[in-house]
PDB file of N, CA and C in Angstrom:
ATOM      1  N   UNK A   1     101.476  98.642 136.283  1.00 44.00           N
ATOM      2  CA  UNK A   1     100.356  97.727 135.827  1.00 44.00           C
ATOM      3  C   UNK A   1     100.664  98.075 133.956  1.00 44.00           C
ATOM      4  N   UNK A   2     100.645  97.437 132.924  1.00 42.00           N
ATOM      5  CA  UNK A   2     100.753  97.905 131.676  1.00 42.00           C
ATOM      6  C   UNK A   2      99.272  97.384 131.121  1.00 42.00           C
ATOM      7  N   UNK A   3      98.960  98.425 130.078  1.00 40.00           N
ATOM      8  CA  UNK A   3      97.314  97.769 129.729  1.00 40.00           C
ATOM      9  C   UNK A   3      97.666  97.037 128.322  1.00 40.00           C
ATOM     10  N   UNK A   4      96.458  96.050 128.213  1.00 39.00           N
ATOM     11  CA  UNK A   4      96.755  95.555 126.776  1.00 39.00           C
ATOM     12  C   UNK A   4      95.688  95.910 126.119  1.00 39.00           C
ATOM     13  N   UNK A   5      95.756  95.946 124.755  1.00 42.00           N
ATOM     14  CA  UNK A   5      94.740  96.086 124.033  1.00 42.00           C
ATOM     15  C   UNK A   5      93.609  95.243 123.833  1.00 42.00           C
ATOM     16  N   UNK A   6      92.024  95.838 123.713  1.00 41.00           N
ATOM     17  CA  UNK A   6      91.159  94.888 123.963  1.00 41.00           C
ATOM     18  C   UNK A   6      90.838  93.925 122.815  1.00 41.00           C
ATOM     19  N   UNK A   7      91.682  94.116 121.696  1.00 41.00           N
ATOM     20  CA  UNK A   7      91.623  92.737 120.620  1.00 41.00           C
ATOM     21  C   UNK A   7      92.995  92.698 120.222  1.00 41.00           C
ATOM     22  N   UNK A   8      93.180  91.247 119.460  1.00 45.00           N
ATOM     23  CA  UNK A   8      94.576  91.191 119.152  1.00 45.00           C
ATOM     24  C   UNK A   8      94.490  92.174 117.535  1.00 45.00           C
ATOM     25  N   UNK A   9      95.932  92.376 117.270  1.00 43.00           N
ATOM     26  CA  UNK A   9      95.932  93.386 116.074  1.00 43.00           C
ATOM     27  C   UNK A   9      95.459  92.383 115.020  1.00 43.00           C
ATOM     28  N   UNK A  10      94.873  92.873 113.942  1.00 42.00           N
ATOM     29  CA  UNK A  10      94.270  92.235 112.653  1.00 42.00           C
ATOM     30  C   UNK A  10      95.150  91.891 111.815  1.00 42.00           C
ATOM     31  N   UNK A  11      94.894  90.792 110.904  1.00 44.00           N
ATOM     32  CA  UNK A  11      95.506  90.279 110.036  1.00 44.00           C
ATOM     33  C   UNK A  11      96.341  91.440 109.214  1.00 44.00           C
ATOM     34  N   UNK A  12      95.672  92.318 108.710  1.00 46.00           N
ATOM     35  CA  UNK A  12      96.121  93.123 108.064  1.00 46.00           C
ATOM     36  C   UNK A  12      97.432  94.306 108.460  1.00 46.00           C
ATOM     37  N   UNK A  13      97.409  94.080 109.964  1.00 40.00           N
ATOM     38  CA  UNK A  13      98.464  95.148 110.696  1.00 40.00           C
ATOM     39  C   UNK A  13      99.655  94.119 110.631  1.00 40.00           C
ATOM     40  N   UNK A  14      99.614  92.906 110.442  1.00 50.00           N
ATOM     41  CA  UNK A  14     100.936  92.036 110.556  1.00 50.00           C
ATOM     42  C   UNK A  14     101.600  91.958 109.535  1.00 50.00           C
ATOM     43  N   UNK A  15     103.114  92.590 109.312  1.00 81.00           N
ATOM     44  CA  UNK A  15     103.504  92.345 108.258  1.00 81.00           C
ATOM     45  C   UNK A  15     104.661  91.041 108.005  1.00 81.00           C
ATOM     46  N   UNK A  16     104.452  90.748 106.842  1.00 89.00           N
ATOM     47  CA  UNK A  16     104.921  89.306 106.136  1.00 89.00           C
ATOM     48  C   UNK A  16     106.375  89.638 105.672  1.00 89.00           C
ATOM     49  N   UNK A  17     106.369  91.006 105.064  1.00 88.00           N
ATOM     50  CA  UNK A  17     107.760  91.077 104.317  1.00 88.00           C
ATOM     51  C   UNK A  17     109.007  90.491 105.011  1.00 88.00           C
ATOM     52  N   UNK A  18     109.308  90.310 106.066  1.00 91.00           N
ATOM     53  CA  UNK A  18     110.248  90.167 106.709  1.00 91.00           C
ATOM     54  C   UNK A  18     110.327  88.470 106.863  1.00 91.00           C
ATOM     55  N   UNK A  19     109.191  87.766 106.295  1.00 93.00           N
ATOM     56  CA  UNK A  19     109.171  86.195 106.138  1.00 93.00           C
ATOM     57  C   UNK A  19     109.976  85.884 104.848  1.00 93.00           C
ATOM     58  N   UNK A  20     110.436  86.595 104.136  1.00 92.00           N
ATOM     59  CA  UNK A  20     110.702  86.213 102.642  1.00 92.00           C
ATOM     60  C   UNK A  20     112.097  86.459 102.557  1.00 92.00           C
ATOM     61  N   UNK A  21     112.788  85.944 101.912  1.00 91.00           N
ATOM     62  CA  UNK A  21     114.271  86.097 101.538  1.00 91.00           C
ATOM     63  C   UNK A  21     114.227  87.124 100.214  1.00 91.00           C
ATOM     64  N   UNK A  22     115.538  87.555  99.842  1.00 91.00           N
ATOM     65  CA  UNK A  22     115.680  88.497  98.652  1.00 91.00           C
ATOM     66  C   UNK A  22     115.125  87.703  97.391  1.00 91.00           C
ATOM     67  N   UNK A  23     115.063  86.642  97.295  1.00 92.00           N
ATOM     68  CA  UNK A  23     114.696  86.097  96.051  1.00 92.00           C
ATOM     69  C   UNK A  23     113.375  85.815  95.994  1.00 92.00           C
ATOM     70  N   UNK A  24     112.678  86.059  97.308  1.00 89.00           N
ATOM     71  CA  UNK A  24     111.079  86.125  97.215  1.00 89.00           C
ATOM     72  C   UNK A  24     110.604  84.888  97.733  1.00 89.00           C
ATOM     73  N   UNK A  25     111.470  83.815  98.298  1.00 93.00           N
ATOM     74  CA  UNK A  25     110.840  82.603  98.601  1.00 93.00           C
ATOM     75  C   UNK A  25     110.651  82.684 100.085  1.00 93.00           C
ATOM     76  N   UNK A  26     109.759  82.075 100.624  1.00 94.00           N
ATOM     77  CA  UNK A  26     109.877  82.056 101.910  1.00 94.00           C
ATOM     78  C   UNK A  26     110.762  81.579 102.823  1.00 94.00           C
ATOM     79  N   UNK A  27     111.251  82.000 103.905  1.00 95.00           N
ATOM     80  CA  UNK A  27     112.167  81.483 104.741  1.00 95.00           C
ATOM     81  C   UNK A  27     112.049  80.205 105.375  1.00 95.00           C
ATOM     82  N   UNK A  28     110.598  80.342 105.861  1.00 95.00           N
ATOM     83  CA  UNK A  28     110.070  79.370 106.994  1.00 95.00           C
ATOM     84  C   UNK A  28     108.611  79.701 107.174  1.00 95.00           C
ATOM     85  N   UNK A  29     107.931  78.384 107.326  1.00 95.00           N
ATOM     86  CA  UNK A  29     106.599  78.652 107.655  1.00 95.00           C
ATOM     87  C   UNK A  29     106.688  79.060 109.265  1.00 95.00           C
ATOM     88  N   UNK A  30     105.831  80.181 109.247  1.00 95.00           N
ATOM     89  CA  UNK A  30     105.715  80.636 110.730  1.00 95.00           C
ATOM     90  C   UNK A  30     104.968  79.764 111.537  1.00 95.00           C
ATOM     91  N   UNK A  31     105.794  79.335 113.088  1.00 94.00           N
ATOM     92  CA  UNK A  31     105.168  78.686 113.815  1.00 94.00           C
ATOM     93  C   UNK A  31     103.960  79.372 114.429  1.00 94.00           C
ATOM     94  N   UNK A  32     104.153  80.704 114.821  1.00 94.00           N
ATOM     95  CA  UNK A  32     102.775  81.297 115.458  1.00 94.00           C
ATOM     96  C   UNK A  32     101.672  81.459 114.767  1.00 94.00           C
ATOM     97  N   UNK A  33     100.539  81.611 115.335  1.00 93.00           N
ATOM     98  CA  UNK A  33      99.586  81.528 114.670  1.00 93.00           C
ATOM     99  C   UNK A  33      99.173  82.562 113.995  1.00 93.00           C
ATOM    100  N   UNK A  34      99.497  83.913 114.585  1.00 91.00           N
ATOM    101  CA  UNK A  34      99.083  84.993 114.075  1.00 91.00           C
ATOM    102  C   UNK A  34     100.049  85.311 112.725  1.00 91.00           C
ATOM    103  N   UNK A  35     101.161  85.061 112.885  1.00 93.00           N
ATOM    104  CA  UNK A  35     101.876  85.243 111.822  1.00 93.00           C
ATOM    105  C   UNK A  35     101.694  84.318 110.764  1.00 93.00           C
ATOM    106  N   UNK A  36     101.306  83.174 110.571  1.00 95.00           N
ATOM    107  CA  UNK A  36     100.988  82.308 110.030  1.00 95.00           C
ATOM    108  C   UNK A  36      99.810  82.764 108.983  1.00 95.00           C
ATOM    109  N   UNK A  37      98.840  83.011 109.613  1.00 94.00           N
ATOM    110  CA  UNK A  37      97.430  83.385 109.480  1.00 94.00           C
ATOM    111  C   UNK A  37      97.720  84.842 108.607  1.00 94.00           C
ATOM    112  N   UNK A  38      98.821  85.674 108.594  1.00 93.00           N
ATOM    113  CA  UNK A  38      99.135  86.883 108.361  1.00 93.00           C
ATOM    114  C   UNK A  38      99.571  86.363 106.875  1.00 93.00           C
ATOM    115  N   UNK A  39     100.522  85.340 106.883  1.00 95.00           N
ATOM    116  CA  UNK A  39     101.486  85.153 105.764  1.00 95.00           C
ATOM    117  C   UNK A  39     100.165  84.029 104.771  1.00 95.00           C
ATOM    118  N   UNK A  40      99.168  83.456 105.186  1.00 96.00           N
ATOM    119  CA  UNK A  40      98.505  82.844 104.605  1.00 96.00           C
ATOM    120  C   UNK A  40      97.354  83.970 103.932  1.00 96.00           C
ATOM    121  N   UNK A  41      96.742  84.568 104.507  1.00 94.00           N
ATOM    122  CA  UNK A  41      96.048  85.635 104.033  1.00 94.00           C
ATOM    123  C   UNK A  41      96.581  86.350 102.801  1.00 94.00           C
ATOM    124  N   UNK A  42      98.403  86.868 102.696  1.00 94.00           N
ATOM    125  CA  UNK A  42      98.919  87.576 102.027  1.00 94.00           C
ATOM    126  C   UNK A  42      98.877  86.125 100.550  1.00 94.00           C
ATOM    127  N   UNK A  43      99.492  84.926 100.881  1.00 96.00           N
ATOM    128  CA  UNK A  43      99.702  83.940  99.986  1.00 96.00           C
ATOM    129  C   UNK A  43      98.169  84.301  99.013  1.00 96.00           C
ATOM    130  N   UNK A  44      97.210  83.582  99.810  1.00 96.00           N
ATOM    131  CA  UNK A  44      95.655  83.539  98.898  1.00 96.00           C
ATOM    132  C   UNK A  44      95.408  84.716  98.196  1.00 96.00           C
ATOM    133  N   UNK A  45      95.860  86.091  98.449  1.00 94.00           N
ATOM    134  CA  UNK A  45      95.484  87.179  97.976  1.00 94.00           C
ATOM    135  C   UNK A  45      96.404  87.468  96.991  1.00 94.00           C
ATOM    136  N   UNK A  46      97.565  87.158  97.089  1.00 94.00           N
ATOM    137  CA  UNK A  46      98.625  87.617  95.913  1.00 94.00           C
ATOM    138  C   UNK A  46      99.001  86.227  94.597  1.00 94.00           C
ATOM    139  N   UNK A  47      98.497  84.775  95.264  1.00 96.00           N
ATOM    140  CA  UNK A  47      98.818  83.730  94.619  1.00 96.00           C
ATOM    141  C   UNK A  47      97.530  83.317  93.683  1.00 96.00           C
ATOM    142  N   UNK A  48      96.468  83.701  94.234  1.00 97.00           N
ATOM    143  CA  UNK A  48      95.036  82.800  93.842  1.00 97.00           C
ATOM    144  C   UNK A  48      93.798  84.016  93.613  1.00 97.00           C
ATOM    145  N   UNK A  49      93.324  84.158  92.385  1.00 95.00           N
ATOM    146  CA  UNK A  49      92.151  85.405  91.967  1.00 95.00           C
ATOM    147  C   UNK A  49      90.791  84.523  92.480  1.00 95.00           C
ATOM    148  N   UNK A  50      90.086  85.796  92.888  1.00 92.00           N
ATOM    149  CA  UNK A  50      88.702  85.566  93.424  1.00 92.00           C
ATOM    150  C   UNK A  50      88.140  84.880  92.006  1.00 92.00           C
ATOM    151  N   UNK A  51      87.133  83.589  92.716  1.00 91.00           N
ATOM    152  CA  UNK A  51      86.253  83.420  91.477  1.00 91.00           C
ATOM    153  C   UNK A  51      86.909  82.368  90.548  1.00 91.00           C
ATOM    154  N   UNK A  52      87.770  82.058  90.604  1.00 96.00           N
ATOM    155  CA  UNK A  52      88.852  81.021  89.774  1.00 96.00           C
ATOM    156  C   UNK A  52      88.616  79.921  90.696  1.00 96.00           C
ATOM    157  N   UNK A  53      88.375  78.783  89.792  1.00 97.00           N
ATOM    158  CA  UNK A  53      88.726  77.307  90.060  1.00 97.00           C
ATOM    159  C   UNK A  53      90.105  77.013  89.610  1.00 97.00           C
ATOM    160  N   UNK A  54      90.912  76.248  90.696  1.00 98.00           N
ATOM    161  CA  UNK A  54      92.281  75.751  90.220  1.00 98.00           C
ATOM    162  C   UNK A  54      92.317  74.356  90.400  1.00 98.00           C
ATOM    163  N   UNK A  55      92.854  73.663  89.549  1.00 97.00           N
ATOM    164  CA  UNK A  55      93.296  72.076  89.967  1.00 97.00           C
ATOM    165  C   UNK A  55      94.547  72.107  90.750  1.00 97.00           C
ATOM    166  N   UNK A  56      94.352  70.902  91.392  1.00 96.00           N
ATOM    167  CA  UNK A  56      95.461  70.604  92.477  1.00 96.00           C
ATOM    168  C   UNK A  56      97.051  70.696  91.890  1.00 96.00           C
ATOM    169  N   UNK A  57      97.217  70.294  90.938  1.00 97.00           N
ATOM    170  CA  UNK A  57      98.497  70.791  90.106  1.00 97.00           C
ATOM    171  C   UNK A  57      98.900  72.291  89.994  1.00 97.00           C
ATOM    172  N   UNK A  58      97.928  72.923  89.848  1.00 97.00           N
ATOM    173  CA  UNK A  58      97.847  74.415  89.684  1.00 97.00           C
ATOM    174  C   UNK A  58      98.328  75.092  90.701  1.00 97.00           C
ATOM    175  N   UNK A  59      97.601  74.946  92.041  1.00 97.00           N
ATOM    176  CA  UNK A  59      97.846  75.238  93.494  1.00 97.00           C
ATOM    177  C   UNK A  59      99.378  74.930  93.811  1.00 97.00           C
ATOM    178  N   UNK A  60      99.755  73.706  93.684  1.00 97.00           N
ATOM    179  CA  UNK A  60     100.812  73.127  93.888  1.00 97.00           C
ATOM    180  C   UNK A  60     102.012  73.909  93.050  1.00 97.00           C
ATOM    181  N   UNK A  61     101.971  74.123  92.000  1.00 97.00           N
ATOM    182  CA  UNK A  61     103.094  74.808  91.119  1.00 97.00           C
ATOM    183  C   UNK A  61     102.831  76.461  91.784  1.00 97.00           C
ATOM    184  N   UNK A  62     101.802  77.216  92.007  1.00 97.00           N
ATOM    185  CA  UNK A  62     101.868  78.298  92.821  1.00 97.00           C
ATOM    186  C   UNK A  62     102.790  78.229  94.011  1.00 97.00           C
ATOM    187  N   UNK A  63     102.447  77.519  94.838  1.00 97.00           N
ATOM    188  CA  UNK A  63     103.076  77.438  96.144  1.00 97.00           C
ATOM    189  C   UNK A  63     104.576  76.776  96.117  1.00 97.00           C
ATOM    190  N   UNK A  64     105.035  75.869  95.086  1.00 97.00           N
ATOM    191  CA  UNK A  64     106.052  75.595  94.894  1.00 97.00           C
ATOM    192  C   UNK A  64     106.888  76.829  94.779  1.00 97.00           C
ATOM    193  N   UNK A  65     106.744  77.787  94.092  1.00 94.00           N
ATOM    194  CA  UNK A  65     107.687  79.098  94.120  1.00 94.00           C
ATOM    195  C   UNK A  65     107.758  79.973  95.021  1.00 94.00           C
ATOM    196  N   UNK A  66     106.819  79.445  96.272  1.00 95.00           N
ATOM    197  CA  UNK A  66     107.070  80.020  97.721  1.00 95.00           C
ATOM    198  C   UNK A  66     108.004  79.129  98.515  1.00 95.00           C
ATOM    199  N   UNK A  67     107.700  77.868  98.751  1.00 97.00           N
ATOM    200  CA  UNK A  67     108.612  77.304  99.587  1.00 97.00           C
ATOM    201  C   UNK A  67     108.526  75.757  98.992  1.00 97.00           C
ATOM    202  N   UNK A  68     109.356  75.044  99.824  1.00 96.00           N
ATOM    203  CA  UNK A  68     109.299  73.693  99.372  1.00 96.00           C
ATOM    204  C   UNK A  68     108.364  72.967  99.987  1.00 96.00           C
ATOM    205  N   UNK A  69     107.936  73.004 101.279  1.00 97.00           N
ATOM    206  CA  UNK A  69     106.934  72.242 101.780  1.00 97.00           C
ATOM    207  C   UNK A  69     105.321  73.163 101.295  1.00 97.00           C
ATOM    208  N   UNK A  70     105.255  72.989  99.900  1.00 97.00           N
ATOM    209  CA  UNK A  70     103.865  73.267  99.417  1.00 97.00           C
ATOM    210  C   UNK A  70     102.566  72.708  99.868  1.00 97.00           C
ATOM    211  N   UNK A  71     102.989  71.104 100.234  1.00 97.00           N
ATOM    212  CA  UNK A  71     101.679  70.431 100.798  1.00 97.00           C
ATOM    213  C   UNK A  71     101.270  71.012 102.243  1.00 97.00           C
ATOM    214  N   UNK A  72     102.274  71.412 102.987  1.00 97.00           N
ATOM    215  CA  UNK A  72     101.723  72.198 104.072  1.00 97.00           C
ATOM    216  C   UNK A  72     101.253  73.202 103.995  1.00 97.00           C
ATOM    217  N   UNK A  73     101.767  74.138 103.010  1.00 98.00           N
ATOM    218  CA  UNK A  73     101.208  75.701 102.900  1.00 98.00           C
ATOM    219  C   UNK A  73      99.787  75.378 102.353  1.00 98.00           C
ATOM    220  N   UNK A  74      99.654  74.335 101.436  1.00 97.00           N
ATOM    221  CA  UNK A  74      98.069  74.081 100.882  1.00 97.00           C
ATOM    222  C   UNK A  74      97.380  73.791 101.836  1.00 97.00           C
ATOM    223  N   UNK A  75      97.881  72.601 102.597  1.00 97.00           N
ATOM    224  CA  UNK A  75      96.822  72.320 103.885  1.00 97.00           C
ATOM    225  C   UNK A  75      96.576  73.399 104.611  1.00 97.00           C
ATOM    226  N   UNK A  76      97.496  73.988 105.088  1.00 97.00           N
ATOM    227  CA  UNK A  76      97.154  75.535 106.207  1.00 97.00           C
ATOM    228  C   UNK A  76      96.325  76.340 105.323  1.00 97.00           C
ATOM    229  N   UNK A  77      96.330  76.672 104.108  1.00 97.00           N
ATOM    230  CA  UNK A  77      95.517  77.529 103.324  1.00 97.00           C
ATOM    231  C   UNK A  77      93.869  77.121 103.342  1.00 97.00           C
ATOM    232  N   UNK A  78      93.685  75.603 103.461  1.00 96.00           N
ATOM    233  CA  UNK A  78      92.606  75.161 103.241  1.00 96.00           C
ATOM    234  C   UNK A  78      92.015  75.003 104.756  1.00 96.00           C
ATOM    235  N   UNK A  79      92.755  74.557 105.723  1.00 95.00           N
ATOM    236  CA  UNK A  79      92.033  74.420 106.935  1.00 95.00           C
ATOM    237  C   UNK A  79      92.113  75.858 107.483  1.00 95.00           C
ATOM    238  N   UNK A  80      92.444  76.815 107.206  1.00 95.00           N
ATOM    239  CA  UNK A  80      92.369  78.218 107.770  1.00 95.00           C
ATOM    240  C   UNK A  80      91.384  78.898 107.256  1.00 95.00           C
ATOM    241  N   UNK A  81      90.886  78.229 105.731  1.00 95.00           N
ATOM    242  CA  UNK A  81      89.624  78.834 105.153  1.00 95.00           C
ATOM    243  C   UNK A  81      90.107  79.817 104.225  1.00 95.00           C
ATOM    244  N   UNK A  82      91.108  79.990 103.622  1.00 96.00           N
ATOM    245  CA  UNK A  82      91.547  80.933 102.972  1.00 96.00           C
ATOM    246  C   UNK A  82      91.458  80.212 101.196  1.00 96.00           C
ATOM    247  N   UNK A  83      91.333  79.034 101.208  1.00 97.00           N
ATOM    248  CA  UNK A  83      90.852  78.275 100.263  1.00 97.00           C
ATOM    249  C   UNK A  83      89.869  77.132 100.201  1.00 97.00           C
ATOM    250  N   UNK A  84      89.212  77.095  99.551  1.00 96.00           N
ATOM    251  CA  UNK A  84      88.242  75.896  99.754  1.00 96.00           C
ATOM    252  C   UNK A  84      88.449  74.665  98.741  1.00 96.00           C
ATOM    253  N   UNK A  85      87.933  73.599  98.917  1.00 96.00           N
ATOM    254  CA  UNK A  85      88.388  72.627  97.917  1.00 96.00           C
ATOM    255  C   UNK A  85      87.351  71.823  97.963  1.00 96.00           C
ATOM    256  N   UNK A  86      87.126  70.762  96.904  1.00 95.00           N
ATOM    257  CA  UNK A  86      85.962  69.918  96.675  1.00 95.00           C
ATOM    258  C   UNK A  86      86.353  68.718  97.643  1.00 95.00           C
ATOM    259  N   UNK A  87      85.404  67.858  97.763  1.00 94.00           N
ATOM    260  CA  UNK A  87      85.672  66.847  98.565  1.00 94.00           C
ATOM    261  C   UNK A  87      86.449  65.811  98.073  1.00 94.00           C
ATOM    262  N   UNK A  88      86.707  65.772  96.933  1.00 93.00           N
ATOM    263  CA  UNK A  88      87.427  65.000  96.402  1.00 93.00           C
ATOM    264  C   UNK A  88      89.040  65.510  96.088  1.00 93.00           C
ATOM    265  N   UNK A  89      89.208  66.723  96.612  1.00 89.00           N
ATOM    266  CA  UNK A  89      90.708  67.431  96.749  1.00 89.00           C
ATOM    267  C   UNK A  89      90.814  67.937  95.267  1.00 89.00           C
ATOM    268  N   UNK A  90      89.719  67.868  93.876  1.00 93.00           N
ATOM    269  CA  UNK A  90      90.627  68.284  92.807  1.00 93.00           C
ATOM    270  C   UNK A  90      90.256  69.463  92.358  1.00 93.00           C
ATOM    271  N   UNK A  91      89.564  70.193  93.298  1.00 97.00           N
ATOM    272  CA  UNK A  91      89.463  71.806  92.628  1.00 97.00           C
ATOM    273  C   UNK A  91      89.478  72.534  94.064  1.00 97.00           C
ATOM    274  N   UNK A  92      90.174  73.586  93.757  1.00 97.00           N
ATOM    275  CA  UNK A  92      90.411  74.777  94.972  1.00 97.00           C
ATOM    276  C   UNK A  92      89.689  75.999  94.173  1.00 97.00           C
ATOM    277  N   UNK A  93      89.252  76.822  95.570  1.00 97.00           N
ATOM    278  CA  UNK A  93      89.028  78.146  95.022  1.00 97.00           C
ATOM    279  C   UNK A  93      89.266  79.056  96.233  1.00 97.00           C
ATOM    280  N   UNK A  94      89.896  80.335  95.627  1.00 96.00           N
ATOM    281  CA  UNK A  94      89.867  80.954  96.745  1.00 96.00           C
ATOM    282  C   UNK A  94      88.681  81.785  97.883  1.00 96.00           C
ATOM    283  N   UNK A  95      89.018  81.848  99.282  1.00 91.00           N
ATOM    284  CA  UNK A  95      87.844  82.278  99.999  1.00 91.00           C
ATOM    285  C   UNK A  95      88.023  83.733 100.316  1.00 91.00           C
ATOM    286  N   UNK A  96      87.017  84.439 100.413  1.00 78.00           N
ATOM    287  CA  UNK A  96      87.121  86.018 100.564  1.00 78.00           C
ATOM    288  C   UNK A  96      87.441  86.048 101.953  1.00 78.00           C
ATOM    289  N   UNK A  97      87.040  85.263 102.923  1.00 60.00           N
ATOM    290  CA  UNK A  97      87.384  85.265 104.203  1.00 60.00           C
ATOM    291  C   UNK A  97      87.702  83.843 104.999  1.00 60.00           C
ATOM    292  N   UNK A  98      88.070  83.708 106.278  1.00 43.00           N
ATOM    293  CA  UNK A  98      88.390  82.488 106.901  1.00 43.00           C
ATOM    294  C   UNK A  98      86.933  81.749 106.942  1.00 43.00           C
ATOM    295  N   UNK A  99      86.840  80.450 106.761  1.00 44.00           N
ATOM    296  CA  UNK A  99      85.621  79.702 106.855  1.00 44.00           C
ATOM    297  C   UNK A  99      85.816  78.643 107.752  1.00 44.00           C
ATOM    298  N   UNK A 100      84.877  77.619 107.580  1.00 40.00           N
ATOM    299  CA  UNK A 100      84.826  76.383 108.626  1.00 40.00           C
ATOM    300  C   UNK A 100      86.261  75.443 108.431  1.00 40.00           C
ATOM    301  N   UNK A 101      86.655  74.997 109.478  1.00 46.00           N
ATOM    302  CA  UNK A 101      87.730  74.059 109.208  1.00 46.00           C
ATOM    303  C   UNK A 101      87.634  72.825 108.327  1.00 46.00           C
ATOM    304  N   UNK A 102      88.483  72.865 107.418  1.00 46.00           N
ATOM    305  CA  UNK A 102      88.408  71.905 106.376  1.00 46.00           C
ATOM    306  C   UNK A 102      88.321  72.472 105.159  1.00 46.00           C
ATOM    307  N   UNK A 103      87.215  73.641 105.149  1.00 48.00           N
ATOM    308  CA  UNK A 103      87.089  74.279 103.923  1.00 48.00           C
ATOM    309  C   UNK A 103      86.505  73.636 102.634  1.00 48.00           C
ATOM    310  N   UNK A 104      85.484  72.395 102.932  1.00 49.00           N
ATOM    311  CA  UNK A 104      85.140  71.929 101.985  1.00 49.00           C
ATOM    312  C   UNK A 104      83.906  72.590 101.182  1.00 49.00           C
ATOM    313  N   UNK A 105      83.992  72.714  99.944  1.00 48.00           N
ATOM    314  CA  UNK A 105      83.075  73.188  99.164  1.00 48.00           C
ATOM    315  C   UNK A 105      82.155  72.107  98.198  1.00 48.00           C
ATOM    316  N   UNK A 106      81.022  72.474  97.831  1.00 45.00           N
ATOM    317  CA  UNK A 106      80.617  71.560  96.852  1.00 45.00           C
ATOM    318  C   UNK A 106      81.188  71.219  95.522  1.00 45.00           C
ATOM    319  N   UNK A 107      81.116  70.148  95.022  1.00 45.00           N
ATOM    320  CA  UNK A 107      81.489  69.909  93.639  1.00 45.00           C
ATOM    321  C   UNK A 107      81.623  70.708  92.633  1.00 45.00           C
ATOM    322  N   UNK A 108      82.958  70.904  91.836  1.00 45.00           N
ATOM    323  CA  UNK A 108      82.700  72.124  90.874  1.00 45.00           C
ATOM    324  C   UNK A 108      82.581  71.458  89.737  1.00 45.00           C
ATOM    325  N   UNK A 109      81.892  71.987  88.664  1.00 40.00           N
ATOM    326  CA  UNK A 109      81.858  71.400  87.532  1.00 40.00           C
ATOM    327  C   UNK A 109      82.963  71.866  86.447  1.00 40.00           C
TER     328      UNK A 109
END
């Protein structure tokens, strides 16, 4: 009988280096939730500054540099709680940690 760890590995323990091609672009969006979450945490930390508000075109441009399916990445970042967005979808902000599904925040001035 094998013993299993009492808790799953943290996002920080999962490497994302192998998800990227030599040119720095993402090979594919991972299907496994843990791998996808590790990727999203990495993207949020490397592409978006804390405390800064981004317009949707800015978020799109940042994600286009990573993968052609930038709308899926944007959606995963929001639903995973890595980015929050205003109800009208015009403004986005990086979150410190995963939040509630949908990631809605109050309107940003």
